[in-house]
PDB file of C-alpha atoms in Angstrom:
ATOM      1  CA  MET Y   1     -14.425 -19.014   2.148  1.00 95.00           C
ATOM      2  CA  LEU Y   2     -12.478 -16.708   4.466  1.00 97.00           C
ATOM      3  CA  ASN Y   3     -14.256 -15.064   7.383  1.00 98.00           C
ATOM      4  CA  ARG Y   4     -11.765 -12.261   8.094  1.00 98.00           C
ATOM      5  CA  VAL Y   5      -9.035 -10.718   5.941  1.00 98.00           C
ATOM      6  CA  ALA Y   6      -6.828  -7.852   7.126  1.00 99.00           C
ATOM      7  CA  VAL Y   7      -5.612  -5.599   4.312  1.00 99.00           C
ATOM      8  CA  LEU Y   8      -2.385  -3.640   4.723  1.00 99.00           C
ATOM      9  CA  SER Y   9      -1.310  -1.310   1.942  1.00 98.00           C
ATOM     10  CA  ASP Y  10       1.565   1.072   1.299  1.00 98.00           C
ATOM     11  CA  ILE Y  11       3.693   0.149   4.300  1.00 98.00           C
ATOM     12  CA  HIS Y  12       6.656   1.867   2.618  1.00 98.00           C
ATOM     13  CA  GLY Y  13       9.334   0.422   4.847  1.00 98.00           C
ATOM     14  CA  VAL Y  14       8.062   1.880   8.140  1.00 98.00           C
ATOM     15  CA  LEU Y  15       8.596  -0.825  10.750  1.00 98.00           C
ATOM     16  CA  PRO Y  16       6.973   0.875  13.807  1.00 98.00           C
ATOM     17  CA  ALA Y  17       3.732   1.418  11.895  1.00 98.00           C
ATOM     18  CA  LEU Y  18       3.709  -2.178  10.660  1.00 98.00           C
ATOM     19  CA  GLU Y  19       4.380  -3.519  14.144  1.00 98.00           C
ATOM     20  CA  ALA Y  20       1.502  -1.461  15.544  1.00 98.00           C
ATOM     21  CA  VAL Y  21      -0.949  -2.874  12.998  1.00 99.00           C
ATOM     22  CA  LEU Y  22       0.252  -6.467  13.374  1.00 98.00           C
ATOM     23  CA  ALA Y  23      -0.328  -6.143  17.127  1.00 98.00           C
ATOM     24  CA  GLU Y  24      -4.016  -5.315  16.607  1.00 98.00           C
ATOM     25  CA  PRO Y  25      -6.203  -8.171  17.925  1.00 98.00           C
ATOM     26  CA  ASP Y  26      -8.278  -8.279  14.727  1.00 98.00           C
ATOM     27  CA  VAL Y  27      -5.139  -8.559  12.603  1.00 98.00           C
ATOM     28  CA  ARG Y  28      -3.751 -11.287  14.819  1.00 98.00           C
ATOM     29  CA  ALA Y  29      -7.060 -13.159  14.525  1.00 98.00           C
ATOM     30  CA  ALA Y  30      -7.546 -12.680  10.772  1.00 98.00           C
ATOM     31  CA  GLU Y  31      -7.262 -15.804   8.659  1.00 98.00           C
ATOM     32  CA  ARG Y  32      -5.249 -13.972   6.006  1.00 98.00           C
ATOM     33  CA  ILE Y  33      -3.270 -10.755   5.746  1.00 98.00           C
ATOM     34  CA  VAL Y  34      -3.156  -9.273   2.260  1.00 98.00           C
ATOM     35  CA  LEU Y  35      -0.495  -6.708   1.336  1.00 98.00           C
ATOM     36  CA  THR Y  36      -1.634  -4.534  -1.542  1.00 98.00           C
ATOM     37  CA  GLY Y  37       1.787  -3.326  -2.600  1.00 97.00           C
ATOM     38  CA  ASP Y  38       4.431  -0.667  -1.965  1.00 98.00           C
ATOM     39  CA  ILE Y  39       5.809  -2.698   0.882  1.00 98.00           C
ATOM     40  CA  ALA Y  40       9.528  -2.019   1.196  1.00 98.00           C
ATOM     41  CA  ALA Y  41      10.308   1.353  -0.397  1.00 97.00           C
ATOM     42  CA  GLY Y  42      11.085   3.335   2.724  1.00 97.00           C
ATOM     43  CA  PRO Y  43      13.669   3.854   5.470  1.00 98.00           C
ATOM     44  CA  GLN Y  44      13.522   0.272   6.866  1.00 98.00           C
ATOM     45  CA  PRO Y  45      13.092  -1.954   3.813  1.00 98.00           C
ATOM     46  CA  THR Y  46      14.833  -5.108   5.009  1.00 98.00           C
ATOM     47  CA  GLU Y  47      13.342  -4.972   8.494  1.00 98.00           C
ATOM     48  CA  VAL Y  48       9.811  -4.748   7.093  1.00 98.00           C
ATOM     49  CA  LEU Y  49      10.349  -7.553   4.581  1.00 98.00           C
ATOM     50  CA  ASP Y  50      11.963  -9.817   7.186  1.00 98.00           C
ATOM     51  CA  LEU Y  51       9.063  -9.355   9.594  1.00 98.00           C
ATOM     52  CA  LEU Y  52       6.440 -10.048   6.938  1.00 98.00           C
ATOM     53  CA  MET Y  53       8.308 -13.054   5.578  1.00 98.00           C
ATOM     54  CA  SER Y  54       8.382 -14.520   9.088  1.00 98.00           C
ATOM     55  CA  LEU Y  55       4.563 -14.703   9.036  1.00 98.00           C
ATOM     56  CA  GLY Y  56       4.635 -17.436   6.394  1.00 97.00           C
ATOM     57  CA  ASP Y  57       1.749 -18.499   4.189  1.00 96.00           C
ATOM     58  CA  ARG Y  58      -0.779 -16.484   6.151  1.00 97.00           C
ATOM     59  CA  VAL Y  59       0.325 -13.454   4.117  1.00 98.00           C
ATOM     60  CA  GLY Y  60      -0.816 -12.813   0.558  1.00 98.00           C
ATOM     61  CA  TRP Y  61       1.554 -10.518  -1.318  1.00 98.00           C
ATOM     62  CA  ILE Y  62       0.893  -8.154  -4.232  1.00 98.00           C
ATOM     63  CA  ALA Y  63       3.492  -6.007  -5.963  1.00 97.00           C
ATOM     64  CA  GLY Y  64       3.094  -2.249  -6.116  1.00 97.00           C
ATOM     65  CA  ASN Y  65       4.801   0.204  -8.420  1.00 96.00           C
ATOM     66  CA  ALA Y  66       7.387   1.075  -5.743  1.00 96.00           C
ATOM     67  CA  ASP Y  67       8.243  -2.613  -5.269  1.00 96.00           C
ATOM     68  CA  ARG Y  68       8.660  -2.977  -9.018  1.00 95.00           C
ATOM     69  CA  GLU Y  69      10.863   0.111  -9.137  1.00 94.00           C
ATOM     70  CA  LEU Y  70      13.132  -1.248  -6.387  1.00 95.00           C
ATOM     71  CA  LEU Y  71      13.606  -4.436  -8.357  1.00 94.00           C
ATOM     72  CA  GLU Y  72      14.127  -2.625 -11.643  1.00 92.00           C
ATOM     73  CA  HIS Y  73      16.694  -0.297 -10.134  1.00 90.00           C
ATOM     74  CA  ARG Y  74      18.657  -3.119  -8.576  1.00 88.00           C
ATOM     75  CA  ARG Y  75      18.545  -5.570 -11.478  1.00 84.00           C
ATOM     76  CA  HIS Y  76      18.113  -3.526 -14.622  1.00 78.00           C
ATOM     77  CA  THR Y  77      18.935   0.148 -14.152  1.00 63.00           C
ATOM     78  CA  PRO Y  78      22.533   1.354 -14.620  1.00 57.00           C
ATOM     79  CA  ALA Y  79      23.954   2.921 -11.486  1.00 54.00           C
ATOM     80  CA  SER Y  80      24.331   6.253 -13.287  1.00 49.00           C
ATOM     81  CA  ALA Y  81      20.688   6.461 -14.382  1.00 55.00           C
ATOM     82  CA  PRO Y  82      18.701   9.256 -12.722  1.00 57.00           C
ATOM     83  CA  THR Y  83      15.838   8.489 -10.365  1.00 56.00           C
ATOM     84  CA  PRO Y  84      13.119  10.916  -9.252  1.00 62.00           C
ATOM     85  CA  ASP Y  85      13.207   9.646  -5.679  1.00 81.00           C
ATOM     86  CA  PRO Y  86      16.572   9.343  -3.875  1.00 88.00           C
ATOM     87  CA  LEU Y  87      15.060   6.782  -1.501  1.00 94.00           C
ATOM     88  CA  THR Y  88      14.598   4.236  -4.312  1.00 93.00           C
ATOM     89  CA  PRO Y  89      18.281   3.505  -5.058  1.00 93.00           C
ATOM     90  CA  TRP Y  90      19.132   3.588  -1.361  1.00 95.00           C
ATOM     91  CA  ALA Y  91      16.400   1.095  -0.404  1.00 97.00           C
ATOM     92  CA  ALA Y  92      17.136  -1.093  -3.421  1.00 95.00           C
ATOM     93  CA  GLY Y  93      20.752  -1.297  -2.364  1.00 95.00           C
ATOM     94  CA  ARG Y  94      19.796  -2.610   1.081  1.00 97.00           C
ATOM     95  CA  LEU Y  95      17.855  -5.627  -0.219  1.00 97.00           C
ATOM     96  CA  ARG Y  96      19.359  -9.089   0.060  1.00 97.00           C
ATOM     97  CA  PRO Y  97      19.048 -11.713  -2.710  1.00 97.00           C
ATOM     98  CA  GLU Y  98      16.055 -13.376  -1.007  1.00 98.00           C
ATOM     99  CA  HIS Y  99      14.247 -10.035  -0.898  1.00 97.00           C
ATOM    100  CA  LEU Y 100      14.856  -9.479  -4.592  1.00 97.00           C
ATOM    101  CA  ASP Y 101      13.630 -12.982  -5.414  1.00 97.00           C
ATOM    102  CA  LEU Y 102      10.491 -12.369  -3.378  1.00 98.00           C
ATOM    103  CA  LEU Y 103       9.721  -9.065  -5.085  1.00 97.00           C
ATOM    104  CA  ALA Y 104      10.313 -10.645  -8.492  1.00 96.00           C
ATOM    105  CA  SER Y 105       7.786 -13.371  -7.705  1.00 97.00           C
ATOM    106  CA  LEU Y 106       4.927 -11.129  -6.599  1.00 98.00           C
ATOM    107  CA  PRO Y 107       1.721 -11.081  -8.663  1.00 98.00           C
ATOM    108  CA  ARG Y 108      -0.075  -7.905  -9.719  1.00 97.00           C
ATOM    109  CA  THR Y 109      -3.461  -9.139  -8.469  1.00 98.00           C
ATOM    110  CA  LEU Y 110      -4.879 -11.710  -6.075  1.00 98.00           C
ATOM    111  CA  THR Y 111      -8.417 -13.046  -5.729  1.00 98.00           C
ATOM    112  CA  LEU Y 112      -9.850 -14.565  -2.550  1.00 98.00           C
ATOM    113  CA  PRO Y 113     -13.354 -15.600  -1.476  1.00 98.00           C
ATOM    114  CA  VAL Y 114     -14.430 -13.545   1.537  1.00 98.00           C
ATOM    115  CA  ARG Y 115     -17.628 -14.151   3.455  1.00 97.00           C
ATOM    116  CA  GLY Y 116     -20.215 -11.478   2.738  1.00 97.00           C
ATOM    117  CA  LEU Y 117     -18.198 -10.014  -0.135  1.00 97.00           C
ATOM    118  CA  GLY Y 118     -17.890 -12.945  -2.535  1.00 96.00           C
ATOM    119  CA  THR Y 119     -14.873 -13.090  -4.808  1.00 97.00           C
ATOM    120  CA  VAL Y 120     -12.626 -10.150  -3.923  1.00 98.00           C
ATOM    121  CA  LEU Y 121      -9.921  -8.892  -6.262  1.00 98.00           C
ATOM    122  CA  PHE Y 122      -6.929  -7.268  -4.576  1.00 98.00           C
ATOM    123  CA  CYS Y 123      -4.570  -5.016  -6.545  1.00 98.00           C
ATOM    124  CA  HIS Y 124      -2.256  -2.085  -5.949  1.00 98.00           C
ATOM    125  CA  ALA Y 125      -3.559   0.816  -8.031  1.00 97.00           C
ATOM    126  CA  THR Y 126      -6.124  -0.671 -10.443  1.00 97.00           C
ATOM    127  CA  PRO Y 127      -6.743  -4.235 -11.618  1.00 96.00           C
ATOM    128  CA  ARG Y 128      -4.881  -3.560 -14.859  1.00 96.00           C
ATOM    129  CA  ASP Y 129      -2.013  -1.243 -13.850  1.00 96.00           C
ATOM    130  CA  ASP Y 130       0.140  -0.565 -10.789  1.00 96.00           C
ATOM    131  CA  GLU Y 131       0.339   3.227 -11.272  1.00 95.00           C
ATOM    132  CA  GLU Y 132      -3.111   4.297 -12.450  1.00 95.00           C
ATOM    133  CA  VAL Y 133      -4.966   6.692 -10.193  1.00 96.00           C
ATOM    134  CA  VAL Y 134      -8.575   6.331  -9.089  1.00 95.00           C
ATOM    135  CA  LEU Y 135      -9.976   8.385  -6.241  1.00 94.00           C
ATOM    136  CA  VAL Y 136     -13.061   8.470  -4.082  1.00 94.00           C
ATOM    137  CA  ASP Y 137     -14.509  11.155  -6.368  1.00 92.00           C
ATOM    138  CA  SER Y 138     -13.380   9.688  -9.699  1.00 94.00           C
ATOM    139  CA  ARG Y 139     -16.203   9.792 -12.229  1.00 94.00           C
ATOM    140  CA  LEU Y 140     -18.129   6.634 -13.085  1.00 94.00           C
ATOM    141  CA  ASP Y 141     -16.808   6.368 -16.628  1.00 94.00           C
ATOM    142  CA  ARG Y 142     -13.268   6.297 -15.197  1.00 94.00           C
ATOM    143  CA  TRP Y 143     -14.241   3.361 -12.960  1.00 94.00           C
ATOM    144  CA  GLU Y 144     -15.855   1.630 -15.926  1.00 94.00           C
ATOM    145  CA  GLU Y 145     -12.585   2.055 -17.823  1.00 94.00           C
ATOM    146  CA  VAL Y 146     -10.353   0.565 -15.122  1.00 94.00           C
ATOM    147  CA  PHE Y 147     -12.812  -2.320 -14.544  1.00 95.00           C
ATOM    148  CA  THR Y 148     -12.628  -3.374 -18.206  1.00 93.00           C
ATOM    149  CA  GLY Y 149     -12.089  -7.115 -18.507  1.00 93.00           C
ATOM    150  CA  LEU Y 150     -12.993  -8.060 -14.939  1.00 96.00           C
ATOM    151  CA  ASP Y 151     -15.081 -11.186 -14.505  1.00 95.00           C
ATOM    152  CA  ASP Y 152     -18.689 -10.481 -13.609  1.00 93.00           C
ATOM    153  CA  ASP Y 153     -18.390 -12.481 -10.377  1.00 95.00           C
ATOM    154  CA  ILE Y 154     -15.880  -9.989  -8.946  1.00 97.00           C
ATOM    155  CA  ARG Y 155     -18.106  -7.615  -7.001  1.00 94.00           C
ATOM    156  CA  THR Y 156     -15.465  -6.176  -4.642  1.00 98.00           C
ATOM    157  CA  VAL Y 157     -12.153  -4.575  -5.635  1.00 98.00           C
ATOM    158  CA  VAL Y 158      -9.541  -3.626  -3.030  1.00 98.00           C
ATOM    159  CA  CYS Y 159      -6.797  -1.222  -4.086  1.00 98.00           C
ATOM    160  CA  GLY Y 160      -4.178   1.040  -2.527  1.00 98.00           C
ATOM    161  CA  HIS Y 161      -1.625   3.403  -4.099  1.00 97.00           C
ATOM    162  CA  THR Y 162      -3.150   6.788  -3.204  1.00 97.00           C
ATOM    163  CA  HIS Y 163      -2.640   6.508   0.592  1.00 97.00           C
ATOM    164  CA  MET Y 164      -6.165   7.749   1.417  1.00 96.00           C
ATOM    165  CA  PRO Y 165      -8.845   5.383   2.763  1.00 97.00           C
ATOM    166  CA  PHE Y 166     -12.307   5.197   1.221  1.00 97.00           C
ATOM    167  CA  VAL Y 167     -15.200   2.868   0.436  1.00 98.00           C
ATOM    168  CA  ARG Y 168     -17.558   3.531  -2.476  1.00 97.00           C
ATOM    169  CA  LEU Y 169     -19.796   1.849  -5.038  1.00 96.00           C
ATOM    170  CA  ALA Y 170     -18.953   2.086  -8.726  1.00 95.00           C
ATOM    171  CA  HIS Y 171     -21.071   0.277 -11.320  1.00 92.00           C
ATOM    172  CA  GLY Y 172     -22.368  -2.112  -8.677  1.00 93.00           C
ATOM    173  CA  ARG Y 173     -18.912  -3.056  -7.442  1.00 96.00           C
ATOM    174  CA  LEU Y 174     -17.730  -2.169  -3.963  1.00 97.00           C
ATOM    175  CA  VAL Y 175     -14.337  -0.454  -4.023  1.00 98.00           C
ATOM    176  CA  VAL Y 176     -12.203  -0.393  -0.874  1.00 98.00           C
ATOM    177  CA  ASN Y 177      -8.969   1.514  -0.329  1.00 98.00           C
ATOM    178  CA  PRO Y 178      -7.501   0.808   3.133  1.00 98.00           C
ATOM    179  CA  GLY Y 179      -5.216   3.849   3.057  1.00 98.00           C
ATOM    180  CA  SER Y 180      -1.534   3.660   3.978  1.00 98.00           C
ATOM    181  CA  VAL Y 181       0.155   1.960   6.914  1.00 98.00           C
ATOM    182  CA  GLY Y 182       3.424   3.870   6.684  1.00 98.00           C
ATOM    183  CA  MET Y 183       2.849   7.045   4.611  1.00 98.00           C
ATOM    184  CA  PRO Y 184      -0.666   8.335   5.349  1.00 98.00           C
ATOM    185  CA  TYR Y 185      -2.016  11.474   3.730  1.00 97.00           C
ATOM    186  CA  GLY Y 186      -4.404  13.611   5.750  1.00 95.00           C
ATOM    187  CA  ARG Y 187      -4.332  11.886   9.154  1.00 97.00           C
ATOM    188  CA  PRO Y 188      -1.370  10.430  11.101  1.00 98.00           C
ATOM    189  CA  GLY Y 189      -1.372   6.825  12.243  1.00 98.00           C
ATOM    190  CA  ALA Y 190      -1.475   3.522  10.424  1.00 98.00           C
ATOM    191  CA  HIS Y 191      -4.493   2.909   8.192  1.00 98.00           C
ATOM    192  CA  TRP Y 192      -5.732  -0.546   7.170  1.00 98.00           C
ATOM    193  CA  ALA Y 193      -8.957  -2.456   6.535  1.00 98.00           C
ATOM    194  CA  LEU Y 194     -10.752  -5.522   7.853  1.00 98.00           C
ATOM    195  CA  LEU Y 195     -12.917  -7.463   5.389  1.00 98.00           C
ATOM    196  CA  GLY Y 196     -15.657  -9.989   6.114  1.00 98.00           C
ATOM    197  CA  PRO Y 197     -18.580 -10.094   6.277  1.00 97.00           C
ATOM    198  CA  GLY Y 198     -18.567  -6.348   5.600  1.00 96.00           C
ATOM    199  CA  THR Y 199     -15.882  -3.712   5.168  1.00 97.00           C
ATOM    200  CA  ASP Y 200     -14.327  -1.847   8.077  1.00 98.00           C
ATOM    201  CA  LEU Y 201     -11.755   0.901   7.617  1.00 98.00           C
ATOM    202  CA  ARG Y 202      -9.414   0.890  10.593  1.00 98.00           C
ATOM    203  CA  HIS Y 203      -6.948   3.386  12.069  1.00 98.00           C
ATOM    204  CA  THR Y 204      -4.171   2.411  14.487  1.00 98.00           C
ATOM    205  CA  PRO Y 205      -2.536   5.247  16.438  1.00 98.00           C
ATOM    206  CA  TYR Y 206       1.022   4.722  17.647  1.00 98.00           C
ATOM    207  CA  ASP Y 207       3.744   6.828  19.259  1.00 98.00           C
ATOM    208  CA  LEU Y 208       4.848   8.984  16.343  1.00 98.00           C
ATOM    209  CA  GLU Y 209       7.637  10.800  18.161  1.00 98.00           C
ATOM    210  CA  ALA Y 210       9.149   7.525  19.351  1.00 98.00           C
ATOM    211  CA  ALA Y 211       8.861   6.140  15.809  1.00 98.00           C
ATOM    212  CA  VAL Y 212      10.589   9.186  14.311  1.00 98.00           C
ATOM    213  CA  ARG Y 213      13.409   8.851  16.844  1.00 98.00           C
ATOM    214  CA  ARG Y 214      13.705   5.126  16.137  1.00 98.00           C
ATOM    215  CA  LEU Y 215      13.884   5.600  12.374  1.00 97.00           C
ATOM    216  CA  THR Y 216      16.392   8.405  12.759  1.00 97.00           C
ATOM    217  CA  ARG Y 217      18.555   6.238  15.015  1.00 97.00           C
ATOM    218  CA  THR Y 218      18.381   2.934  13.155  1.00 97.00           C
ATOM    219  CA  SER Y 219      17.984   3.760   9.466  1.00 98.00           C
ATOM    220  CA  THR Y 220      21.101   4.565   7.477  1.00 97.00           C
ATOM    221  CA  TYR Y 221      19.085   6.549   4.905  1.00 97.00           C
ATOM    222  CA  PRO Y 222      20.762   9.994   4.956  1.00 96.00           C
ATOM    223  CA  ASP Y 223      17.481  11.926   5.168  1.00 96.00           C
ATOM    224  CA  ALA Y 224      15.706   9.512   7.522  1.00 97.00           C
ATOM    225  CA  ALA Y 225      14.898  12.168  10.142  1.00 97.00           C
ATOM    226  CA  ALA Y 226      13.269  14.582   7.700  1.00 97.00           C
ATOM    227  CA  TRP Y 227      11.507  11.762   5.833  1.00 97.00           C
ATOM    228  CA  ALA Y 228      10.075  10.293   9.038  1.00 98.00           C
ATOM    229  CA  ASP Y 229       8.980  13.662  10.396  1.00 98.00           C
ATOM    230  CA  TYR Y 230       7.131  14.536   7.181  1.00 98.00           C
ATOM    231  CA  TYR Y 231       5.441  11.248   6.376  1.00 98.00           C
ATOM    232  CA  LEU Y 232       4.720   9.807   9.808  1.00 98.00           C
ATOM    233  CA  HIS Y 233       3.077  13.072  10.863  1.00 98.00           C
ATOM    234  CA  ALA Y 234       1.056  13.128   7.607  1.00 97.00           C
ATOM    235  CA  ARG Y 235       2.134  16.651   6.838  1.00 97.00           C
ATOM    236  CA  ALA Y 236       0.735  16.181   3.322  1.00 95.00           C
ATOM    237  CA  THR Y 237      -3.000  16.721   3.765  1.00 94.00           C
ATOM    238  CA  ASP Y 238      -5.754  14.862   1.966  1.00 93.00           C
ATOM    239  CA  ALA Y 239      -6.469  18.097   0.080  1.00 93.00           C
ATOM    240  CA  ASP Y 240      -2.822  18.255  -1.023  1.00 94.00           C
ATOM    241  CA  ALA Y 241      -2.953  14.647  -2.187  1.00 93.00           C
ATOM    242  CA  LEU Y 242      -6.224  15.062  -4.077  1.00 91.00           C
ATOM    243  CA  ALA Y 243      -4.884  18.158  -5.812  1.00 91.00           C
ATOM    244  CA  ALA Y 244      -1.755  16.256  -6.868  1.00 91.00           C
ATOM    245  CA  PHE Y 245      -3.507  13.042  -7.898  1.00 93.00           C
ATOM    246  CA  GLY Y 246      -6.623  14.553  -9.469  1.00 90.00           C
ATOM    247  CA  PRO Y 247      -5.174  15.287 -12.911  1.00 90.00           C
ATOM    248  CA  ARG Y 248      -3.872  11.709 -13.115  1.00 91.00           C
ATOM    249  CA  ASP Y 249      -7.332  10.126 -13.014  1.00 89.00           C
ATOM    250  CA  GLY Y 250      -8.168  11.611 -16.404  1.00 83.00           C
ATOM    251  CA  ARG Y 251     -10.471  14.360 -15.226  1.00 80.00           C
ATOM    252  CA  THR Y 252     -10.466  17.534 -17.267  1.00 68.00           C
ATOM    253  CA  ASN Y 253     -11.649  19.978 -14.598  1.00 55.00           C
ATOM    254  CA  THR Y 254      -9.669  19.678 -11.380  1.00 43.00           C
ATOM    255  CA  PRO Y 255     -10.017  22.429  -8.742  1.00 42.00           C
TER     256      PRO Y 255
END
């Protein structure tokens, strides 16, 4: 039984944000660090993977849809095939063989016993799919749908994917989304969660202007400056994100 687990989601290849969270005393003291996917798809993919790999077995890894897409682009997609996000082929091209092997080995879910929370299931989007959308205001029948097939002893589900932190109950299960370390929507800074014996949503401020300058200087991604300015400053609001994601959770009436 683990006493403390730090959950980091949606780092998206932003090294300064990751470094800020890893420097937090409660992250340093946590028995495990769980990464709930979308780890490397960003302007510093190799730097982020190298740092996390250096932490050894203390880290539990889960694949997100962006991690899968990096691997697919590098190993399976013809170079001429179109991609909706120009960052994907660029980041995929930076990865070394050991990074590709790591991404290929990552599971879709992970379960750990956490004091006060019992058996916790960690996933990226939902327990059954790495791209499904569930939100803080998703209706109960949507939660029932995405929970189909879960063992009854799983009373806590931790997911990421939508980059907005929340905690809610759905059909007696506690659902935790830590938000995004590297690409937050609604509020700048790095978002993460600390589990055990309860749930604690955390926010780590860091020097955004210095981080934007660092990414612009060190990343070879052609649009690194604009990308860093937009995402690190969270210029997409939570309202923007909910409007974009809402139709994807199956609701029929979205404002």
